PDB file of C-alpha atoms in Angstrom:
ATOM      1  CA  UNK A1129      37.438  -5.769 162.642  1.00 82.00           C
ATOM      2  CA  UNK A1130      35.795  -3.916 159.755  1.00 90.00           C
ATOM      3  CA  UNK A1131      37.021  -0.899 157.829  1.00 95.00           C
ATOM      4  CA  UNK A1132      34.543   1.886 157.149  1.00 97.00           C
ATOM      5  CA  UNK A1133      34.390   5.316 155.551  1.00 98.00           C
ATOM      6  CA  UNK A1134      32.383   8.231 156.881  1.00 98.00           C
ATOM      7  CA  UNK A1135      31.079  10.230 153.895  1.00 98.00           C
ATOM      8  CA  UNK A1136      28.610  12.935 153.041  1.00 97.00           C
ATOM      9  CA  UNK A1137      26.842  14.517 150.109  1.00 96.00           C
ATOM     10  CA  UNK A1138      26.106  18.134 151.109  1.00 95.00           C
ATOM     11  CA  UNK A1139      25.826  17.126 154.760  1.00 95.00           C
ATOM     12  CA  UNK A1140      23.644  14.064 154.141  1.00 95.00           C
ATOM     13  CA  UNK A1141      26.057  11.678 155.872  1.00 97.00           C
ATOM     14  CA  UNK A1142      26.664   7.945 155.776  1.00 98.00           C
ATOM     15  CA  UNK A1143      28.780   5.133 157.136  1.00 98.00           C
ATOM     16  CA  UNK A1144      29.937   3.031 154.172  1.00 98.00           C
ATOM     17  CA  UNK A1145      31.197  -0.567 154.468  1.00 98.00           C
ATOM     18  CA  UNK A1146      32.298  -3.122 151.888  1.00 98.00           C
ATOM     19  CA  UNK A1147      30.091  -6.082 152.813  1.00 97.00           C
ATOM     20  CA  UNK A1148      30.772  -8.315 149.818  1.00 97.00           C
ATOM     21  CA  UNK A1149      32.135 -10.972 152.167  1.00 95.00           C
ATOM     22  CA  UNK A1150      29.020 -10.767 154.393  1.00 93.00           C
ATOM     23  CA  UNK A1151      30.973  -9.525 157.432  1.00 91.00           C
ATOM     24  CA  UNK A1152      27.654  -8.147 158.612  1.00 93.00           C
ATOM     25  CA  UNK A1153      25.089 -10.984 158.295  1.00 94.00           C
ATOM     26  CA  UNK A1154      21.578 -10.081 157.152  1.00 95.00           C
ATOM     27  CA  UNK A1155      20.079 -10.800 160.571  1.00 94.00           C
ATOM     28  CA  UNK A1156      22.303  -8.123 162.167  1.00 94.00           C
ATOM     29  CA  UNK A1157      22.220  -5.387 159.510  1.00 95.00           C
ATOM     30  CA  UNK A1158      19.397  -3.389 161.069  1.00 96.00           C
ATOM     31  CA  UNK A1159      21.022  -3.513 164.487  1.00 94.00           C
ATOM     32  CA  UNK A1160      24.343  -2.343 163.016  1.00 94.00           C
ATOM     33  CA  UNK A1161      22.594   0.541 161.249  1.00 96.00           C
ATOM     34  CA  UNK A1162      20.975   1.748 164.450  1.00 96.00           C
ATOM     35  CA  UNK A1163      24.173   1.421 166.503  1.00 94.00           C
ATOM     36  CA  UNK A1164      26.544   2.962 163.949  1.00 95.00           C
ATOM     37  CA  UNK A1165      24.259   5.870 163.055  1.00 96.00           C
ATOM     38  CA  UNK A1166      23.664   6.923 166.662  1.00 95.00           C
ATOM     39  CA  UNK A1167      25.193  10.358 167.035  1.00 95.00           C
ATOM     40  CA  UNK A1168      27.508  11.181 169.970  1.00 93.00           C
ATOM     41  CA  UNK A1169      27.628   7.541 171.137  1.00 91.00           C
ATOM     42  CA  UNK A1170      28.903   6.061 167.857  1.00 92.00           C
ATOM     43  CA  UNK A1171      30.141   7.120 164.417  1.00 95.00           C
ATOM     44  CA  UNK A1172      26.904   9.007 163.768  1.00 96.00           C
ATOM     45  CA  UNK A1173      25.162   9.258 160.384  1.00 97.00           C
ATOM     46  CA  UNK A1174      21.857   9.561 158.565  1.00 96.00           C
ATOM     47  CA  UNK A1175      22.282   6.060 157.209  1.00 97.00           C
ATOM     48  CA  UNK A1176      24.408   2.976 156.556  1.00 98.00           C
ATOM     49  CA  UNK A1177      25.464   2.016 153.013  1.00 98.00           C
ATOM     50  CA  UNK A1178      26.612  -1.530 152.312  1.00 98.00           C
ATOM     51  CA  UNK A1179      28.445  -2.804 149.225  1.00 98.00           C
ATOM     52  CA  UNK A1180      27.451  -6.198 147.785  1.00 98.00           C
ATOM     53  CA  UNK A1181      28.333  -8.095 144.635  1.00 98.00           C
ATOM     54  CA  UNK A1182      25.658  -8.056 141.926  1.00 98.00           C
ATOM     55  CA  UNK A1183      24.721 -10.440 139.142  1.00 97.00           C
ATOM     56  CA  UNK A1184      22.717  -7.696 137.408  1.00 97.00           C
ATOM     57  CA  UNK A1185      24.959  -4.622 137.650  1.00 98.00           C
ATOM     58  CA  UNK A1186      28.585  -3.689 138.349  1.00 98.00           C
ATOM     59  CA  UNK A1187      27.853  -3.519 142.079  1.00 98.00           C
ATOM     60  CA  UNK A1188      24.914  -3.588 144.505  1.00 98.00           C
ATOM     61  CA  UNK A1189      23.959  -1.047 147.169  1.00 98.00           C
ATOM     62  CA  UNK A1190      21.774  -1.553 150.233  1.00 98.00           C
ATOM     63  CA  UNK A1191      20.689   1.486 152.252  1.00 97.00           C
ATOM     64  CA  UNK A1192      19.579   1.497 155.865  1.00 97.00           C
ATOM     65  CA  UNK A1193      18.166   4.531 157.651  1.00 96.00           C
ATOM     66  CA  UNK A1194      19.306   5.507 161.131  1.00 96.00           C
ATOM     67  CA  UNK A1195      16.252   3.765 162.619  1.00 95.00           C
ATOM     68  CA  UNK A1196      17.281   0.456 160.995  1.00 96.00           C
ATOM     69  CA  UNK A1197      14.642   0.499 158.250  1.00 96.00           C
ATOM     70  CA  UNK A1198      15.795  -0.276 154.716  1.00 96.00           C
ATOM     71  CA  UNK A1199      15.321   2.353 151.991  1.00 94.00           C
ATOM     72  CA  UNK A1200      14.740   1.618 148.330  1.00 95.00           C
ATOM     73  CA  UNK A1201      16.935   4.398 146.966  1.00 94.00           C
ATOM     74  CA  UNK A1202      18.886   7.490 148.018  1.00 94.00           C
ATOM     75  CA  UNK A1203      20.322  10.065 145.626  1.00 95.00           C
ATOM     76  CA  UNK A1204      23.035  11.414 147.925  1.00 95.00           C
ATOM     77  CA  UNK A1205      23.727   7.932 149.253  1.00 96.00           C
ATOM     78  CA  UNK A1206      24.377   6.451 145.826  1.00 97.00           C
ATOM     79  CA  UNK A1207      26.766   9.302 145.018  1.00 97.00           C
ATOM     80  CA  UNK A1208      28.763   8.601 148.207  1.00 98.00           C
ATOM     81  CA  UNK A1209      28.577   4.878 147.476  1.00 98.00           C
ATOM     82  CA  UNK A1210      29.948   5.419 143.953  1.00 98.00           C
ATOM     83  CA  UNK A1211      32.957   7.394 145.200  1.00 98.00           C
ATOM     84  CA  UNK A1212      33.658   4.681 147.783  1.00 98.00           C
ATOM     85  CA  UNK A1213      33.510   1.914 145.164  1.00 98.00           C
ATOM     86  CA  UNK A1214      35.787   3.730 142.709  1.00 98.00           C
ATOM     87  CA  UNK A1215      38.419   4.847 145.201  1.00 98.00           C
ATOM     88  CA  UNK A1216      38.556   1.389 146.812  1.00 98.00           C
ATOM     89  CA  UNK A1217      38.995  -0.390 143.480  1.00 98.00           C
ATOM     90  CA  UNK A1218      35.647  -2.197 143.669  1.00 98.00           C
ATOM     91  CA  UNK A1219      34.874  -0.711 140.242  1.00 98.00           C
ATOM     92  CA  UNK A1220      37.605   0.538 137.916  1.00 97.00           C
ATOM     93  CA  UNK A1221      35.630   2.840 135.615  1.00 97.00           C
ATOM     94  CA  UNK A1222      34.001   6.263 135.932  1.00 98.00           C
ATOM     95  CA  UNK A1223      30.674   5.187 134.440  1.00 98.00           C
ATOM     96  CA  UNK A1224      28.984   2.141 135.929  1.00 98.00           C
ATOM     97  CA  UNK A1225      25.714   0.593 137.084  1.00 98.00           C
ATOM     98  CA  UNK A1226      24.436   0.066 140.620  1.00 98.00           C
ATOM     99  CA  UNK A1227      21.758  -2.392 141.666  1.00 98.00           C
ATOM    100  CA  UNK A1228      19.282  -0.958 144.210  1.00 97.00           C
ATOM    101  CA  UNK A1229      15.856  -1.928 145.514  1.00 96.00           C
ATOM    102  CA  UNK A1230      14.522   0.740 143.143  1.00 95.00           C
ATOM    103  CA  UNK A1231      16.177  -0.901 140.125  1.00 96.00           C
ATOM    104  CA  UNK A1232      19.451  -0.456 138.242  1.00 97.00           C
ATOM    105  CA  UNK A1233      20.876   3.075 138.442  1.00 97.00           C
ATOM    106  CA  UNK A1234      23.672   4.511 136.304  1.00 98.00           C
ATOM    107  CA  UNK A1235      26.324   6.890 137.640  1.00 98.00           C
ATOM    108  CA  UNK A1236      28.994   9.108 136.081  1.00 98.00           C
ATOM    109  CA  UNK A1237      31.980  10.276 138.135  1.00 98.00           C
ATOM    110  CA  UNK A1238      33.984  13.482 137.773  1.00 98.00           C
ATOM    111  CA  UNK A1239      37.570  13.068 138.936  1.00 97.00           C
ATOM    112  CA  UNK A1240      40.030  15.514 140.437  1.00 96.00           C
ATOM    113  CA  UNK A1241      43.300  13.682 140.183  1.00 95.00           C
ATOM    114  CA  UNK A1242      42.629  10.145 141.390  1.00 93.00           C
ATOM    115  CA  UNK A1243      39.712  11.157 143.604  1.00 97.00           C
ATOM    116  CA  UNK A1244      36.024  11.563 142.840  1.00 98.00           C
ATOM    117  CA  UNK A1245      34.957  15.199 143.222  1.00 97.00           C
ATOM    118  CA  UNK A1246      31.335  14.860 142.134  1.00 97.00           C
ATOM    119  CA  UNK A1247      28.874  12.313 140.835  1.00 98.00           C
ATOM    120  CA  UNK A1248      25.908  12.372 138.481  1.00 97.00           C
ATOM    121  CA  UNK A1249      23.127   9.803 138.769  1.00 98.00           C
ATOM    122  CA  UNK A1250      20.304   8.853 136.434  1.00 97.00           C
ATOM    123  CA  UNK A1251      17.517   8.751 139.008  1.00 96.00           C
ATOM    124  CA  UNK A1252      14.953   7.320 136.601  1.00 96.00           C
ATOM    125  CA  UNK A1253      11.494   8.631 135.770  1.00 97.00           C
ATOM    126  CA  UNK A1254       9.000   9.619 138.476  1.00 97.00           C
ATOM    127  CA  UNK A1255       5.956   7.405 138.964  1.00 98.00           C
ATOM    128  CA  UNK A1256       2.855   9.482 139.654  1.00 98.00           C
ATOM    129  CA  UNK A1257       0.487   6.641 140.461  1.00 98.00           C
ATOM    130  CA  UNK A1258      -0.671   6.499 144.086  1.00 98.00           C
ATOM    131  CA  UNK A1259      -0.117   2.753 144.105  1.00 98.00           C
ATOM    132  CA  UNK A1260       3.621   3.273 143.509  1.00 97.00           C
ATOM    133  CA  UNK A1261       4.171   4.984 146.874  1.00 97.00           C
ATOM    134  CA  UNK A1262       1.802   3.440 148.061  1.00 98.00           C
ATOM    135  CA  UNK A1263      -0.892   6.010 148.834  1.00 98.00           C
ATOM    136  CA  UNK A1264      -4.555   5.398 149.507  1.00 98.00           C
ATOM    137  CA  UNK A1265      -7.006   6.121 146.713  1.00 97.00           C
ATOM    138  CA  UNK A1266      -6.703   5.643 142.968  1.00 97.00           C
ATOM    139  CA  UNK A1267      -5.004   7.453 140.128  1.00 98.00           C
ATOM    140  CA  UNK A1268      -2.621  10.310 140.843  1.00 98.00           C
ATOM    141  CA  UNK A1269      -2.303  12.977 143.523  1.00 98.00           C
ATOM    142  CA  UNK A1270      -1.335  16.207 141.768  1.00 98.00           C
ATOM    143  CA  UNK A1271      -1.846  19.453 143.714  1.00 98.00           C
ATOM    144  CA  UNK A1272      -4.588  17.968 145.882  1.00 98.00           C
ATOM    145  CA  UNK A1273      -5.657  18.805 149.425  1.00 98.00           C
ATOM    146  CA  UNK A1274      -4.264  16.755 152.316  1.00 98.00           C
ATOM    147  CA  UNK A1275      -5.685  17.475 155.757  1.00 97.00           C
ATOM    148  CA  UNK A1276      -3.113  17.246 158.548  1.00 97.00           C
ATOM    149  CA  UNK A1277      -4.234  17.948 162.113  1.00 94.00           C
ATOM    150  CA  UNK A1278      -6.905  20.365 160.947  1.00 94.00           C
ATOM    151  CA  UNK A1279      -4.639  22.131 158.409  1.00 95.00           C
ATOM    152  CA  UNK A1280      -4.938  21.706 154.654  1.00 97.00           C
ATOM    153  CA  UNK A1281      -1.866  21.396 152.462  1.00 98.00           C
ATOM    154  CA  UNK A1282      -1.748  21.253 148.680  1.00 98.00           C
ATOM    155  CA  UNK A1283       0.384  18.204 147.955  1.00 98.00           C
ATOM    156  CA  UNK A1284       1.786  16.411 144.937  1.00 98.00           C
ATOM    157  CA  UNK A1285       2.840  12.804 145.516  1.00 98.00           C
ATOM    158  CA  UNK A1286       5.165  10.602 143.492  1.00 98.00           C
ATOM    159  CA  UNK A1287       7.679   7.799 143.709  1.00 98.00           C
ATOM    160  CA  UNK A1288      11.358   8.236 142.863  1.00 96.00           C
ATOM    161  CA  UNK A1289      11.914   4.592 143.726  1.00 94.00           C
ATOM    162  CA  UNK A1290      10.831   5.617 147.222  1.00 96.00           C
ATOM    163  CA  UNK A1291       7.720   7.601 148.264  1.00 97.00           C
ATOM    164  CA  UNK A1292       7.556  11.405 148.348  1.00 98.00           C
ATOM    165  CA  UNK A1293       4.914  13.956 149.239  1.00 98.00           C
ATOM    166  CA  UNK A1294       5.780  17.511 148.119  1.00 98.00           C
ATOM    167  CA  UNK A1295       4.126  20.730 149.236  1.00 98.00           C
ATOM    168  CA  UNK A1296       5.020  24.291 148.209  1.00 98.00           C
ATOM    169  CA  UNK A1297       5.361  26.952 150.908  1.00 97.00           C
ATOM    170  CA  UNK A1298       5.993  30.710 150.924  1.00 96.00           C
ATOM    171  CA  UNK A1299       8.902  30.680 153.380  1.00 96.00           C
ATOM    172  CA  UNK A1300      10.678  27.339 153.557  1.00 97.00           C
ATOM    173  CA  UNK A1301      13.326  28.622 155.979  1.00 96.00           C
ATOM    174  CA  UNK A1302      10.737  29.519 158.641  1.00 97.00           C
ATOM    175  CA  UNK A1303       8.399  26.588 157.985  1.00 98.00           C
ATOM    176  CA  UNK A1304       8.008  24.144 160.939  1.00 98.00           C
ATOM    177  CA  UNK A1305       9.402  21.147 159.035  1.00 98.00           C
ATOM    178  CA  UNK A1306      10.175  19.179 162.209  1.00 97.00           C
ATOM    179  CA  UNK A1307       6.555  19.511 163.332  1.00 97.00           C
ATOM    180  CA  UNK A1308       4.642  18.992 160.088  1.00 98.00           C
ATOM    181  CA  UNK A1309       7.120  16.560 158.528  1.00 98.00           C
ATOM    182  CA  UNK A1310       6.479  13.626 160.879  1.00 98.00           C
ATOM    183  CA  UNK A1311       2.736  14.288 160.792  1.00 98.00           C
ATOM    184  CA  UNK A1312       2.682  13.829 157.016  1.00 98.00           C
ATOM    185  CA  UNK A1313       5.247  10.996 157.106  1.00 98.00           C
ATOM    186  CA  UNK A1314       2.915   8.961 159.322  1.00 98.00           C
ATOM    187  CA  UNK A1315      -0.373  10.140 157.779  1.00 98.00           C
ATOM    188  CA  UNK A1316      -2.957   7.410 157.226  1.00 97.00           C
ATOM    189  CA  UNK A1317      -2.862   8.166 153.486  1.00 98.00           C
ATOM    190  CA  UNK A1318       0.609   6.557 153.340  1.00 98.00           C
ATOM    191  CA  UNK A1319       0.480   2.936 154.571  1.00 97.00           C
ATOM    192  CA  UNK A1320       4.277   2.570 154.415  1.00 96.00           C
ATOM    193  CA  UNK A1321       4.993   6.156 155.468  1.00 97.00           C
ATOM    194  CA  UNK A1322       6.510   8.747 153.132  1.00 98.00           C
ATOM    195  CA  UNK A1323       9.307  11.259 152.714  1.00 97.00           C
ATOM    196  CA  UNK A1324       8.065  14.843 152.835  1.00 98.00           C
ATOM    197  CA  UNK A1325       9.420  17.745 150.795  1.00 98.00           C
ATOM    198  CA  UNK A1326       8.819  21.422 151.535  1.00 98.00           C
ATOM    199  CA  UNK A1327       9.698  23.607 148.551  1.00 98.00           C
ATOM    200  CA  UNK A1328       9.846  27.275 147.579  1.00 98.00           C
ATOM    201  CA  UNK A1329      10.165  28.480 143.979  1.00 98.00           C
ATOM    202  CA  UNK A1330      12.792  31.200 143.616  1.00 97.00           C
ATOM    203  CA  UNK A1331      12.722  31.366 139.796  1.00 98.00           C
ATOM    204  CA  UNK A1332      12.170  29.184 136.734  1.00 97.00           C
ATOM    205  CA  UNK A1333      15.550  27.528 137.345  1.00 98.00           C
ATOM    206  CA  UNK A1334      16.045  27.835 141.087  1.00 98.00           C
ATOM    207  CA  UNK A1335      14.357  26.311 144.143  1.00 98.00           C
ATOM    208  CA  UNK A1336      14.817  26.071 147.903  1.00 98.00           C
ATOM    209  CA  UNK A1337      13.984  22.685 149.434  1.00 98.00           C
ATOM    210  CA  UNK A1338      13.920  21.082 152.880  1.00 98.00           C
ATOM    211  CA  UNK A1339      13.136  17.379 153.289  1.00 98.00           C
ATOM    212  CA  UNK A1340      11.836  15.360 156.203  1.00 98.00           C
ATOM    213  CA  UNK A1341      13.127  11.849 155.486  1.00 96.00           C
ATOM    214  CA  UNK A1342      11.173   8.762 156.396  1.00 95.00           C
ATOM    215  CA  UNK A1343      12.904   6.892 159.209  1.00 91.00           C
ATOM    216  CA  UNK A1344      15.540   9.576 159.649  1.00 91.00           C
ATOM    217  CA  UNK A1345      14.096  13.056 160.211  1.00 95.00           C
ATOM    218  CA  UNK A1346      15.205  16.261 158.520  1.00 96.00           C
ATOM    219  CA  UNK A1347      18.567  15.971 156.764  1.00 94.00           C
ATOM    220  CA  UNK A1348      20.863  18.608 155.284  1.00 95.00           C
ATOM    221  CA  UNK A1349      20.250  17.194 151.809  1.00 95.00           C
ATOM    222  CA  UNK A1350      18.092  14.492 150.219  1.00 94.00           C
ATOM    223  CA  UNK A1351      18.749  13.410 146.649  1.00 95.00           C
ATOM    224  CA  UNK A1352      15.467  11.657 145.895  1.00 95.00           C
ATOM    225  CA  UNK A1353      13.614  14.399 147.802  1.00 97.00           C
ATOM    226  CA  UNK A1354      15.301  17.070 145.698  1.00 97.00           C
ATOM    227  CA  UNK A1355      14.368  15.228 142.506  1.00 97.00           C
ATOM    228  CA  UNK A1356      10.799  14.735 143.698  1.00 98.00           C
ATOM    229  CA  UNK A1357      10.431  18.448 144.470  1.00 98.00           C
ATOM    230  CA  UNK A1358      11.781  19.459 141.058  1.00 98.00           C
ATOM    231  CA  UNK A1359       9.607  16.884 139.285  1.00 98.00           C
ATOM    232  CA  UNK A1360       6.515  18.141 141.120  1.00 98.00           C
ATOM    233  CA  UNK A1361       7.372  21.785 140.362  1.00 98.00           C
ATOM    234  CA  UNK A1362       7.940  20.970 136.689  1.00 98.00           C
ATOM    235  CA  UNK A1363       4.690  19.003 136.533  1.00 98.00           C
ATOM    236  CA  UNK A1364       2.843  22.077 137.836  1.00 98.00           C
ATOM    237  CA  UNK A1365       4.598  24.406 135.384  1.00 98.00           C
ATOM    238  CA  UNK A1366       6.596  26.217 138.062  1.00 98.00           C
ATOM    239  CA  UNK A1367      10.134  25.473 136.785  1.00 98.00           C
ATOM    240  CA  UNK A1368      11.913  24.504 133.598  1.00 98.00           C
ATOM    241  CA  UNK A1369      14.063  21.469 132.759  1.00 97.00           C
ATOM    242  CA  UNK A1370      17.305  22.546 134.485  1.00 98.00           C
ATOM    243  CA  UNK A1371      17.085  23.564 138.130  1.00 98.00           C
ATOM    244  CA  UNK A1372      19.598  24.434 140.830  1.00 98.00           C
ATOM    245  CA  UNK A1373      18.214  23.377 144.202  1.00 98.00           C
ATOM    246  CA  UNK A1374      19.413  25.007 147.406  1.00 98.00           C
ATOM    247  CA  UNK A1375      19.240  22.549 150.313  1.00 97.00           C
ATOM    248  CA  UNK A1376      20.511  23.101 153.827  1.00 96.00           C
ATOM    249  CA  UNK A1377      23.885  21.516 153.001  1.00 96.00           C
ATOM    250  CA  UNK A1378      24.559  23.257 149.684  1.00 96.00           C
ATOM    251  CA  UNK A1379      23.428  23.066 146.054  1.00 97.00           C
ATOM    252  CA  UNK A1380      22.314  20.184 143.852  1.00 97.00           C
ATOM    253  CA  UNK A1381      21.585  20.276 140.117  1.00 98.00           C
ATOM    254  CA  UNK A1382      18.645  18.457 138.548  1.00 98.00           C
ATOM    255  CA  UNK A1383      18.001  18.019 134.829  1.00 98.00           C
ATOM    256  CA  UNK A1384      14.640  16.757 133.583  1.00 97.00           C
ATOM    257  CA  UNK A1385      14.237  14.771 130.384  1.00 94.00           C
ATOM    258  CA  UNK A1386      12.690  11.342 129.998  1.00 95.00           C
ATOM    259  CA  UNK A1387      14.405  10.658 133.339  1.00 97.00           C
ATOM    260  CA  UNK A1388      15.880  12.894 136.061  1.00 98.00           C
ATOM    261  CA  UNK A1389      19.613  13.424 136.481  1.00 98.00           C
ATOM    262  CA  UNK A1390      21.010  14.492 139.851  1.00 98.00           C
ATOM    263  CA  UNK A1391      24.489  16.025 140.207  1.00 97.00           C
ATOM    264  CA  UNK A1392      26.479  17.319 143.151  1.00 96.00           C
ATOM    265  CA  UNK A1393      29.650  17.187 145.203  1.00 95.00           C
ATOM    266  CA  UNK A1394      30.525  14.199 147.371  1.00 96.00           C
ATOM    267  CA  UNK A1395      33.168  13.945 150.085  1.00 97.00           C
ATOM    268  CA  UNK A1396      34.989  11.468 152.281  1.00 97.00           C
ATOM    269  CA  UNK A1397      35.250  12.745 155.852  1.00 97.00           C
ATOM    270  CA  UNK A1398      37.412  10.053 157.452  1.00 97.00           C
ATOM    271  CA  UNK A1399      37.977   6.308 157.603  1.00 97.00           C
ATOM    272  CA  UNK A1400      38.312   4.014 160.570  1.00 96.00           C
ATOM    273  CA  UNK A1401      38.074   0.536 162.028  1.00 94.00           C
ATOM    274  CA  UNK A1402      35.055  -0.986 163.734  1.00 89.00           C
ATOM    275  CA  UNK A1403      35.351  -3.629 166.416  1.00 81.00           C
ATOM    276  CA  UNK A1404      32.337  -5.945 166.438  1.00 71.00           C
ATOM    277  CA  UNK A1405      32.543  -6.314 170.221  1.00 68.00           C
ATOM    278  CA  UNK A1406      31.805  -2.608 170.629  1.00 65.00           C
ATOM    279  CA  UNK A1407      28.512  -3.021 168.756  1.00 69.00           C
ATOM    280  CA  UNK A1408      27.257  -6.175 170.417  1.00 64.00           C
TER     281      UNK A1408
END
């Protein structure tokens, strides 16, 4: 049997398991992610977060999308992960470091009583080089044309530890994200696929964003996608250094300095017990 928590950050939901004792062996992790994240027939989630011990940071996080693919980093995921670690006594402080495939990330927790109400994450600095995504071509891709099924989109591409392609649209609510998103995700320009952000500028300190996530589809919130959209908008002179971002699941705050800081609420939905036989 394995204990798990179901959690979400503004509707971006995860199954979280303490795997420091390797209850889930590496050869079965992808299968577990697919089975556990399947909605209606299982717990259901956008992804699986696993806790590991780390020799480099206070704790290590691995992230698996609902299709079983492993992600380098996830802004909402790491906030859920941090609440899980604190409230389960895996870490005993409100500021700590987390090892990810995208490097060491630092988090700060805001408590309400003994529970974590919100979390702030230093997401690091964006990398604008095409090679960091990777993306075909050389140099950067800032406000350049990308042809998708006969349509041209102005895109800005960057890595937030994972790849993002951001385009600005007039009406993000009505935009066909579920049609265009997978077309850009699997575009030949992105050999390892990409996350796709669709953004609308409301003011110098306010944006509306929807994100099509690689290996997952559209989610109610995407932390790295939100940061990528704000970074792209700031790069193009559209917003300032402090931005409130409205995503489908609620609001996130992003501050831009030498690095990007992401803040927002995080919640535990329920906890339960998994029986391995049910997943085999």
